[in-house]
Coordinates of C-alpha atoms in Angstrom, one line a residue:
X1 CA 101.5 -50.9 61.3
X2 CA 101.3 -48.9 64.9
X3 CA 99.4 -46.4 63.6
X4 CA 97.2 -44.7 66.9
X5 CA 99.1 -45.6 70.0
X6 CA 102.8 -46.7 71.1
X7 CA 101.1 -49.8 72.8
X8 CA 100.3 -52.8 71.0
X9 CA 99.6 -55.4 73.1
X10 CA 97.3 -58.5 71.9
X11 CA 94.1 -59.1 74.2
X12 CA 92.5 -61.9 73.9
X13 CA 89.1 -61.4 72.9
X14 CA 90.4 -60.0 69.5
X15 CA 94.4 -62.1 69.3
X16 CA 95.8 -63.1 65.9
X17 CA 93.6 -65.6 63.9
X18 CA 90.3 -64.8 65.9
X19 CA 87.2 -65.0 63.7
X20 CA 84.7 -61.9 64.5
X21 CA 80.9 -62.1 63.7
X22 CA 79.9 -58.3 63.3
X23 CA 76.1 -57.2 62.9
X24 CA 75.3 -53.7 61.2
X25 CA 74.9 -51.2 63.3
X26 CA 72.3 -48.5 61.9
X27 CA 70.9 -46.5 65.0
X28 CA 74.1 -44.8 65.9
X29 CA 73.8 -42.8 69.0
X30 CA 74.1 -39.2 67.8
X31 CA 77.5 -37.4 69.6
X32 CA 77.5 -36.9 73.1
X33 CA 79.7 -36.7 76.4
X34 CA 81.3 -33.3 76.1
X35 CA 79.2 -30.4 77.2
X36 CA 79.0 -29.0 73.8
X37 CA 76.6 -31.7 72.6
X38 CA 72.9 -32.4 74.1
X39 CA 72.2 -35.4 76.3
X40 CA 70.7 -38.0 73.9
X41 CA 68.3 -39.6 76.2
X42 CA 65.2 -37.5 78.0
X43 CA 62.0 -38.3 79.5
X44 CA 58.6 -37.4 78.0
X45 CA 58.9 -34.2 79.9
X46 CA 62.0 -33.1 78.7
X47 CA 64.0 -33.9 81.8
X48 CA 67.4 -35.3 81.3
X49 CA 67.5 -39.0 82.3
X50 CA 70.6 -41.5 83.2
X51 CA 72.7 -43.3 80.9
X52 CA 70.5 -46.4 80.2
X53 CA 71.6 -49.7 81.6
X54 CA 71.4 -51.5 78.7
X55 CA 75.2 -49.9 77.7
X56 CA 76.3 -52.6 79.9
X57 CA 76.1 -55.1 77.6
X58 CA 75.7 -53.8 73.9
X59 CA 76.0 -50.3 72.5
X60 CA 73.5 -47.6 72.9
X61 CA 70.8 -47.6 70.2
X62 CA 71.3 -51.6 69.1
X63 CA 68.7 -54.0 69.3
X64 CA 70.1 -57.8 70.4
X65 CA 67.0 -58.7 69.8
X66 CA 66.8 -58.2 66.3
X67 CA 67.4 -61.5 64.4
X68 CA 69.7 -60.3 61.9
X69 CA 70.0 -62.5 58.3
X70 CA 72.9 -63.8 57.7
X71 CA 73.2 -61.9 54.5
X72 CA 73.7 -59.2 56.6
X73 CA 76.4 -60.5 58.7
X74 CA 80.0 -59.6 58.0
X75 CA 83.0 -62.6 59.1
X76 CA 86.5 -61.1 59.8
X77 CA 89.6 -62.7 60.6
X78 CA 92.4 -60.7 62.9
X79 CA 95.4 -60.2 61.1
X80 CA 97.2 -57.7 63.6
X81 CA 97.2 -56.0 66.4
X82 CA 98.0 -52.4 66.0
X83 CA 97.2 -50.8 69.0
X84 CA 95.6 -51.5 72.4
X85 CA 96.0 -53.5 75.4
X86 CA 94.5 -53.3 79.2
X87 CA 93.1 -49.8 80.3
X88 CA 94.3 -48.3 76.7
X89 CA 90.9 -47.4 75.6
X90 CA 90.1 -48.5 72.0
X91 CA 91.5 -51.6 70.5
X92 CA 92.7 -51.3 66.8
X93 CA 93.0 -54.0 64.7
X94 CA 94.1 -55.6 61.1
X95 CA 91.2 -58.0 59.5
X96 CA 90.6 -59.7 56.3
X97 CA 87.2 -60.0 55.3
X98 CA 86.1 -63.5 55.0
X99 CA 82.5 -63.0 54.6
X100 CA 81.0 -59.5 53.6
X101 CA 77.3 -58.7 53.3
X102 CA 75.7 -59.4 50.4
X103 CA 73.5 -56.4 50.2
X104 CA 74.7 -53.0 50.2
X105 CA 73.8 -49.9 52.0
X106 CA 74.2 -46.2 51.3
X107 CA 75.6 -46.1 55.2
X108 CA 79.1 -47.1 54.4
X109 CA 81.4 -48.3 51.7
X110 CA 80.8 -51.3 49.8
X111 CA 82.9 -54.6 51.5
X112 CA 84.3 -57.1 49.4
X113 CA 85.7 -60.6 50.6
X114 CA 89.5 -60.8 50.3
X115 CA 90.1 -57.3 51.3
X116 CA 92.0 -56.0 54.3
X117 CA 90.2 -53.2 56.6
X118 CA 91.0 -52.1 59.9
X119 CA 88.7 -52.6 63.2
X120 CA 88.6 -49.8 65.9
X121 CA 86.7 -51.6 68.9
X122 CA 85.3 -49.9 71.5
X123 CA 84.8 -52.5 74.4
X124 CA 84.5 -51.2 77.7
X125 CA 86.2 -54.3 79.2
X126 CA 89.7 -52.5 78.3
X127 CA 88.7 -48.9 78.4
X128 CA 90.2 -47.2 81.6
X129 CA 87.8 -48.1 84.7
X130 CA 88.6 -44.8 86.7
X131 CA 87.8 -41.8 84.5
X132 CA 87.8 -38.1 86.5
X133 CA 87.6 -35.8 84.1
X134 CA 86.0 -34.0 82.6
X135 CA 83.6 -36.2 85.2
X136 CA 83.2 -39.4 86.4
X137 CA 82.2 -42.0 84.1
X138 CA 82.3 -46.0 84.5
X139 CA 84.2 -47.7 81.9
X140 CA 81.0 -48.9 80.1
X141 CA 80.1 -45.4 79.8
X142 CA 83.4 -44.0 78.4
X143 CA 83.2 -46.8 75.8
X144 CA 79.8 -45.8 74.6
X145 CA 80.4 -42.4 74.4
X146 CA 83.7 -42.9 72.4
X147 CA 81.9 -44.9 70.1
X148 CA 79.0 -42.5 69.4
X149 CA 81.7 -39.6 68.5
X150 CA 83.5 -41.5 66.1
X151 CA 81.0 -43.6 64.8
X152 CA 78.7 -40.2 63.8
X153 CA 81.3 -38.3 62.7
X154 CA 82.8 -40.7 59.6
X155 CA 79.8 -41.9 58.9
X156 CA 78.2 -37.9 58.3
X157 CA 81.5 -37.5 56.6
X158 CA 81.4 -40.5 54.5
X159 CA 77.8 -39.1 53.6
X160 CA 79.3 -35.7 51.9
X161 CA 79.0 -35.6 48.3
X162 CA 76.7 -38.6 47.8
X163 CA 73.2 -38.8 47.4
X164 CA 70.6 -40.6 49.8
X165 CA 71.6 -44.1 47.6
X166 CA 75.2 -43.8 48.5
X167 CA 76.0 -42.8 45.0
X168 CA 78.7 -40.3 44.2
X169 CA 77.4 -36.7 42.8
X170 CA 79.6 -35.5 40.0
X171 CA 81.7 -32.1 40.8
X172 CA 80.8 -32.5 44.8
X173 CA 83.5 -32.7 47.6
X174 CA 84.2 -36.0 49.2
X175 CA 85.3 -35.9 52.3
X176 CA 86.4 -39.6 52.7
X177 CA 88.8 -42.1 50.9
X178 CA 91.1 -41.2 47.6
X179 CA 93.0 -38.9 48.5
X180 CA 91.2 -36.8 51.5
X181 CA 92.3 -36.5 54.9
X182 CA 89.6 -38.9 56.1
X183 CA 90.0 -42.7 55.4
X184 CA 87.6 -44.5 53.7
X185 CA 84.5 -45.5 56.1
X186 CA 83.1 -49.2 55.9
X187 CA 80.4 -48.9 58.8
X188 CA 79.9 -49.3 62.3
X189 CA 79.4 -52.5 63.7
X190 CA 78.8 -54.6 66.8
X191 CA 80.7 -57.8 67.6
X192 CA 79.0 -60.7 69.2
X193 CA 81.5 -61.6 71.5
X194 CA 79.7 -65.0 72.9
X195 CA 80.0 -63.8 76.1
X196 CA 77.2 -63.8 79.0
X197 CA 76.8 -61.8 81.9
X198 CA 74.6 -61.5 84.8
X199 CA 72.7 -58.8 82.7
X200 CA 72.4 -60.8 79.4
X201 CA 74.6 -61.7 76.4
X202 CA 77.6 -58.9 75.6
X203 CA 78.5 -56.9 72.1
X204 CA 81.2 -54.5 71.7
X205 CA 80.9 -51.9 69.0
X206 CA 83.4 -51.1 66.5
X207 CA 84.4 -48.6 63.4
X208 CA 85.5 -50.1 60.3
X209 CA 87.8 -47.9 58.1
X210 CA 90.5 -48.2 55.4
X211 CA 93.7 -49.5 55.9
X212 CA 96.5 -47.1 55.8
X213 CA 100.0 -48.5 55.5
X214 CA 102.6 -45.9 56.4
X215 CA 103.9 -44.2 59.0
X216 CA 102.7 -41.2 61.6
X217 CA 104.1 -37.8 61.7
X218 CA 105.4 -38.6 65.1
X219 CA 107.2 -41.0 64.2
X220 CA 109.0 -39.1 61.5
X221 CA 110.1 -36.6 64.3
X222 CA 112.4 -36.3 67.2
X223 CA 111.4 -34.5 70.3
X224 CA 114.1 -32.4 73.4
X225 CA 111.4 -34.7 75.5
X226 CA 108.3 -36.3 75.8
X227 CA 106.3 -33.1 77.3
X228 CA 107.8 -30.5 75.1
X229 CA 105.7 -29.1 71.6
X230 CA 108.3 -28.6 69.5
X231 CA 109.6 -31.5 67.1
X232 CA 112.4 -31.9 64.8
X233 CA 111.6 -33.9 62.0
X234 CA 113.8 -36.3 60.5
X235 CA 116.2 -34.7 57.9
X236 CA 117.5 -37.7 55.6
X237 CA 114.4 -39.2 53.4
X238 CA 112.5 -41.6 55.4
X239 CA 111.3 -44.9 54.7
X240 CA 107.5 -45.4 55.0
X241 CA 107.4 -49.2 56.1
X242 CA 108.8 -51.3 58.7
X243 CA 112.0 -53.1 58.6
X244 CA 110.1 -56.7 57.5
X245 CA 108.2 -54.9 54.9
X246 CA 109.5 -53.9 51.3
X247 CA 110.6 -50.9 49.7
X248 CA 107.3 -50.9 47.4
X249 CA 106.2 -49.0 50.2
X250 CA 108.3 -45.7 49.0
X251 CA 110.3 -43.0 51.0
X252 CA 109.2 -39.4 52.0
X253 CA 111.5 -36.6 51.0
X254 CA 111.8 -34.8 54.8
X255 CA 112.8 -31.4 52.8
X256 CA 111.1 -28.1 53.7
X257 CA 109.1 -28.3 50.5
X258 CA 108.1 -31.8 50.8
X259 CA 107.0 -31.1 54.9
X260 CA 104.8 -28.0 53.6
X261 CA 103.3 -30.0 51.0
X262 CA 102.0 -32.2 53.7
X263 CA 100.9 -29.7 56.0
X264 CA 98.8 -27.9 53.1
X265 CA 97.2 -31.2 52.7
X266 CA 95.8 -31.1 56.1
X267 CA 94.9 -27.5 56.4
X268 CA 93.0 -28.1 53.0
X269 CA 90.9 -31.0 54.6
X270 CA 90.3 -29.2 57.7
X271 CA 88.5 -26.2 55.8
X272 CA 87.1 -28.7 53.2
X273 CA 86.1 -30.3 56.6
X274 CA 84.3 -27.1 57.9
X275 CA 82.7 -26.1 54.9
X276 CA 80.2 -29.6 55.6
X277 CA 80.2 -28.1 59.3
X278 CA 82.8 -30.6 60.8
X279 CA 85.3 -29.3 62.9
X280 CA 88.4 -31.7 63.7
X281 CA 88.7 -30.2 67.0
X282 CA 91.8 -31.8 69.4
X283 CA 94.2 -33.6 67.5
X284 CA 98.0 -34.8 68.3
X285 CA 101.0 -35.2 65.8
X286 CA 100.5 -38.8 65.8
X287 CA 96.6 -39.1 64.8
X288 CA 98.1 -38.5 61.4
X289 CA 99.5 -41.0 59.2
X290 CA 101.7 -40.5 55.7
X291 CA 101.5 -43.2 52.9
X292 CA 102.5 -43.9 49.3
X293 CA 99.8 -46.6 48.9
X294 CA 95.9 -47.0 48.8
X295 CA 94.4 -50.5 48.8
X296 CA 97.8 -51.8 47.3
X297 CA 98.9 -49.7 44.6
X298 CA 101.4 -46.9 44.8
X299 CA 100.5 -43.2 44.6
X300 CA 102.1 -40.5 42.8
X301 CA 102.1 -38.1 45.9
X302 CA 102.3 -39.0 49.4
X303 CA 99.0 -38.7 51.1
X304 CA 98.4 -37.8 54.6
X305 CA 95.2 -39.1 56.8
X306 CA 94.0 -38.8 60.0
X307 CA 92.7 -41.5 62.3
X308 CA 91.4 -40.3 65.4
X309 CA 88.0 -38.6 65.5
X310 CA 87.0 -38.7 69.0
X311 CA 87.1 -35.0 69.4
X312 CA 85.6 -34.2 65.9
X313 CA 82.4 -32.1 66.4
X314 CA 79.8 -32.3 63.7
X315 CA 77.8 -28.7 63.8
X316 CA 74.4 -30.4 63.3
X317 CA 74.6 -32.5 66.5
X318 CA 75.7 -30.0 68.8
X319 CA 73.4 -27.7 71.0
X320 CA 74.7 -24.7 68.8
X321 CA 72.5 -26.6 65.8
X322 CA 69.2 -25.3 67.7
X323 CA 69.9 -22.0 67.9
X324 CA 71.7 -21.6 64.3
X325 CA 71.0 -24.5 62.0
X326 CA 74.0 -24.4 59.6
X327 CA 77.3 -23.4 60.5
X328 CA 78.7 -19.9 59.5
X329 CA 81.0 -22.4 57.0
X330 CA 78.2 -24.2 55.8
X331 CA 76.5 -21.5 54.4
X332 CA 78.9 -20.5 52.2
X333 CA 79.5 -21.7 48.7
X334 CA 83.2 -22.9 48.7
X335 CA 85.3 -23.7 51.7
X336 CA 86.8 -20.6 53.0
X337 CA 90.5 -19.9 52.5
X338 CA 92.7 -21.1 55.4
X339 CA 94.2 -17.7 55.8
X340 CA 90.8 -16.4 56.9
X341 CA 90.5 -19.6 59.6
X342 CA 94.3 -20.4 60.9
X343 CA 97.0 -18.5 62.9
X344 CA 100.1 -20.5 63.3
X345 CA 98.8 -21.0 67.4
X346 CA 96.0 -23.3 66.0
X347 CA 98.9 -25.2 64.3
X348 CA 101.7 -25.5 67.0
X349 CA 101.1 -29.5 67.1
X350 CA 102.8 -29.2 63.7
X351 CA 105.8 -27.0 64.7
X352 CA 108.6 -28.2 62.9
X353 CA 106.7 -29.2 60.2
X354 CA 106.5 -25.3 59.4
X355 CA 109.7 -23.1 59.5
X356 CA 110.7 -22.1 63.3
X357 CA 111.0 -18.8 62.1
X358 CA 107.7 -18.1 61.4
X359 CA 106.8 -18.0 64.9
X360 CA 108.8 -14.7 64.8
X361 CA 106.9 -13.5 61.8
X362 CA 104.0 -14.9 61.0
X363 CA 103.2 -13.4 57.6
X364 CA 105.7 -15.6 55.9
X365 CA 102.7 -18.4 57.3
X366 CA 100.2 -15.9 55.4
X367 CA 102.0 -15.7 52.4
X368 CA 102.7 -19.2 52.0
X369 CA 98.9 -20.0 52.5
X370 CA 98.2 -17.3 49.8
X371 CA 100.7 -19.0 47.5
X372 CA 99.5 -22.4 47.9
X373 CA 95.9 -22.1 48.1
X374 CA 95.8 -19.2 45.8
X375 CA 94.5 -15.2 46.3
X376 CA 91.6 -14.2 49.1
X377 CA 89.3 -13.6 46.6
X378 CA 85.5 -14.7 46.0
X379 CA 85.4 -17.5 43.8
X380 CA 83.4 -17.1 40.1
X381 CA 80.0 -18.0 38.9
X382 CA 78.5 -17.7 42.3
X383 CA 74.5 -18.5 42.3
X384 CA 72.3 -15.3 42.3
X385 CA 70.9 -15.6 45.9
X386 CA 70.5 -13.4 48.8
X387 CA 73.4 -12.6 50.7
X388 CA 74.1 -13.6 54.5
X389 CA 75.6 -11.4 56.8
X390 CA 78.2 -14.0 57.9
X391 CA 79.3 -13.8 53.9
X392 CA 79.3 -10.3 53.7
X393 CA 81.8 -10.5 56.4
X394 CA 84.1 -12.6 54.8
X395 CA 83.7 -10.4 51.3
X396 CA 84.7 -7.0 53.6
X397 CA 88.1 -9.1 54.9
X398 CA 88.9 -9.9 51.3
X399 CA 88.4 -6.4 50.1
X400 CA 90.4 -5.2 52.8
X401 CA 93.7 -7.7 51.6
X402 CA 93.0 -6.4 48.1
X403 CA 93.2 -2.8 49.7
X404 CA 96.3 -3.9 51.7
X405 CA 98.2 -4.4 48.5
X406 CA 97.1 -1.0 47.3
X407 CA 98.2 0.7 50.5
X408 CA 101.5 -0.4 50.4
X409 CA 102.0 0.6 46.6
X410 CA 101.2 4.1 48.1
X411 CA 103.6 3.7 50.8
X412 CA 106.4 2.6 48.1
X413 CA 105.6 5.7 45.8
X414 CA 106.2 8.1 48.4
X415 CA 109.1 6.3 50.7
X416 CA 111.4 4.8 47.4
X417 CA 114.5 4.8 49.4
X418 CA 113.2 3.5 53.0
X419 CA 110.3 0.9 52.0
X420 CA 112.7 -1.7 50.3
X421 CA 114.8 -1.9 53.6
X422 CA 111.5 -3.0 55.6
X423 CA 109.1 -4.4 52.9
X424 CA 108.5 -6.9 54.6
X425 CA 107.3 -5.2 58.2
X426 CA 105.5 -2.7 55.9
X427 CA 103.4 -5.1 54.2
X428 CA 102.8 -7.0 57.5
X429 CA 101.5 -4.1 59.2
X430 CA 99.4 -2.3 56.6
X431 CA 97.6 -6.0 56.6
X432 CA 94.4 -4.9 59.0
X433 CA 93.0 -8.5 58.7
X434 CA 96.3 -10.6 58.8
X435 CA 98.5 -8.7 61.2
X436 CA 96.8 -7.2 64.1
X437 CA 99.9 -4.9 65.1
X438 CA 98.1 -1.7 64.6
X439 CA 99.3 0.6 66.8
X440 CA 96.6 0.8 69.6
X441 CA 94.7 -3.1 70.2
X442 CA 91.6 -1.3 70.3
X443 CA 91.5 -0.2 66.9
X444 CA 90.4 -4.2 66.5
X445 CA 87.2 -3.3 68.2
X446 CA 86.7 -0.2 66.4
X447 CA 87.4 -1.8 63.2
X448 CA 84.6 -5.0 63.8
X449 CA 82.0 -1.8 65.0
X450 CA 82.4 -0.2 61.7
X451 CA 82.2 -3.3 59.4
X452 CA 79.2 -4.1 61.3
X453 CA 77.7 -0.8 60.3
X454 CA 78.8 -1.2 56.9
X455 CA 77.1 -4.5 56.9
X456 CA 74.2 -3.0 57.9
X457 CA 73.8 -0.4 55.7
X458 CA 74.9 -2.4 52.5
X459 CA 72.1 -5.1 53.6
X460 CA 69.2 -2.3 53.6
X461 CA 70.7 -0.7 50.5
X462 CA 70.9 -3.6 48.3
X463 CA 68.2 -5.9 49.9
X464 CA 65.6 -4.9 47.0
X465 CA 68.2 -5.3 44.3
X466 CA 69.4 -8.7 44.9
X467 CA 72.8 -8.2 43.6
X468 CA 75.1 -11.1 43.5
X469 CA 78.7 -11.7 45.3
X470 CA 80.9 -10.0 42.8
X471 CA 78.6 -7.2 42.4
X472 CA 78.6 -6.1 45.7
X473 CA 82.6 -7.1 46.4
X474 CA 83.4 -4.5 44.0
X475 CA 81.0 -1.9 45.7
X476 CA 83.1 -2.3 49.0
X477 CA 85.9 -2.6 47.5
X478 CA 85.4 1.2 45.8
X479 CA 84.0 2.8 49.3
X480 CA 86.8 1.2 50.6
X481 CA 89.3 2.5 48.5
X482 CA 87.8 5.7 48.1
X483 CA 88.4 6.4 51.8
X484 CA 92.1 5.4 51.5
X485 CA 92.7 7.4 48.3
X486 CA 91.2 10.6 49.8
X487 CA 93.9 12.0 51.8
X488 CA 95.5 9.0 54.4
X489 CA 98.3 8.3 51.8
X490 CA 98.9 11.5 50.1
X491 CA 101.5 12.6 52.7
X492 CA 103.7 10.0 54.7
X493 CA 106.7 11.3 56.2
X494 CA 110.4 9.7 55.3
X495 CA 111.8 10.3 58.5
X496 CA 112.3 7.6 60.5
X497 CA 110.1 3.9 60.9
X498 CA 108.1 4.8 64.0
X499 CA 106.9 7.6 62.1
X500 CA 106.0 5.8 59.0
X501 CA 104.3 3.0 61.2
X502 CA 102.1 5.8 63.4
X503 CA 101.0 7.3 60.2
X504 CA 100.0 4.0 58.9
X505 CA 98.4 3.3 61.8
X506 CA 96.2 6.3 62.0
X507 CA 95.6 5.9 58.7
X508 CA 93.4 2.9 59.1
X509 CA 91.9 3.9 62.1
X510 CA 90.7 7.0 60.0
X511 CA 89.4 4.5 57.6
X512 CA 87.2 2.4 60.0
X513 CA 86.2 5.4 62.1
X514 CA 85.4 7.4 59.0

């Protein structure tokens, strides 16, 4: 089905019925192109060199002179064009595996003759020939960049949760296949196009991935106009199949509960990827598909899958990795709580899949995150290791959340009449981590400065004792709780709303500047 773009124009090189012969591409060029990635080609004196001339005929990193044994080749037959066309970029086709390599490799999931896979082909003949943003690139340079970013990201995510032989590690998180946000990865390949150019024989790079038989989230919505960010999901249950397919694909309930479940799967997939140093980057609603099928078998619950990884960033391949080897999220034992990472503005592309009224009351969004993913508290059974500053920041912020609940109970006791009328607003106000609506915005800067002082003090004091995280969290909670309980919530006015808000703001200001 149409998965990545609205256009489905068949091109001669990959027409239905065409047989393709592919060789495995192992030495994939690391992600490059945008400025946050280093340039992959440098001279011995570390001077940046231009594009290799060879990308006109084959993907960078591929050796066309290497003789590929017959048992390492993959033969596919094109069944359907899913998206593409002239000057449309990658050509996406559905293929059937005719002959699979006899030897398995840890670089990708195993292929079996007779199975269907999706092939995303980066052939520069079908890339835009005039690209001026972010800088002028030729069509063959653009194709090689896109292949490097997508192939590197998918192969990296495939290796997550597996050992060096490609075997799944028990109890370890995986990122591809199954019910995960990322489809199964079947390798990066080079297609022998049987064409000759003035520079030599020509090849095209391609990524093979799991076939997702479903409907894009964009197709389940309407918009006011093409440029509108606001989408309106269909009200009635929607079939996850085309008119020429059967009903075994199932129907998707488009009620609010079902839409939020889909959004929870997406957000959960994002934070799981972050724990491995993978940032999904920019995306569109049409990049996500919903299906009830997995390799032809019916699933109990709908699965949402992201198909476009052109803008995905892997931390270890960015420039920042030279300064900091592991991202902050990679240094933590578990994925971060989504409430620690996301705001509605970062999920604006899904506006309509979450209730519109959340835009004016973001506390409802965070309440939903806590309900869906559990309370913001540190996990149990954490190893006895030295604590990093990044981990301390998260512990402090989560202690604040527990402290906000205590502050709210103080307010309720002091103002039993007024608080129920403004319970939502007061809960929103006292949560310094979530709201950011304290009386003065400069309090946020002071808060960060005070946290850093606290972190430095605790790090120095506890370094020799090497406390584990639960003990350290208890120390922070008791210290912050003492500041609040001493004086700040003993005398609260029962006058107007502004007076109560002002008292709470001053209370938090005092807490951070104590």
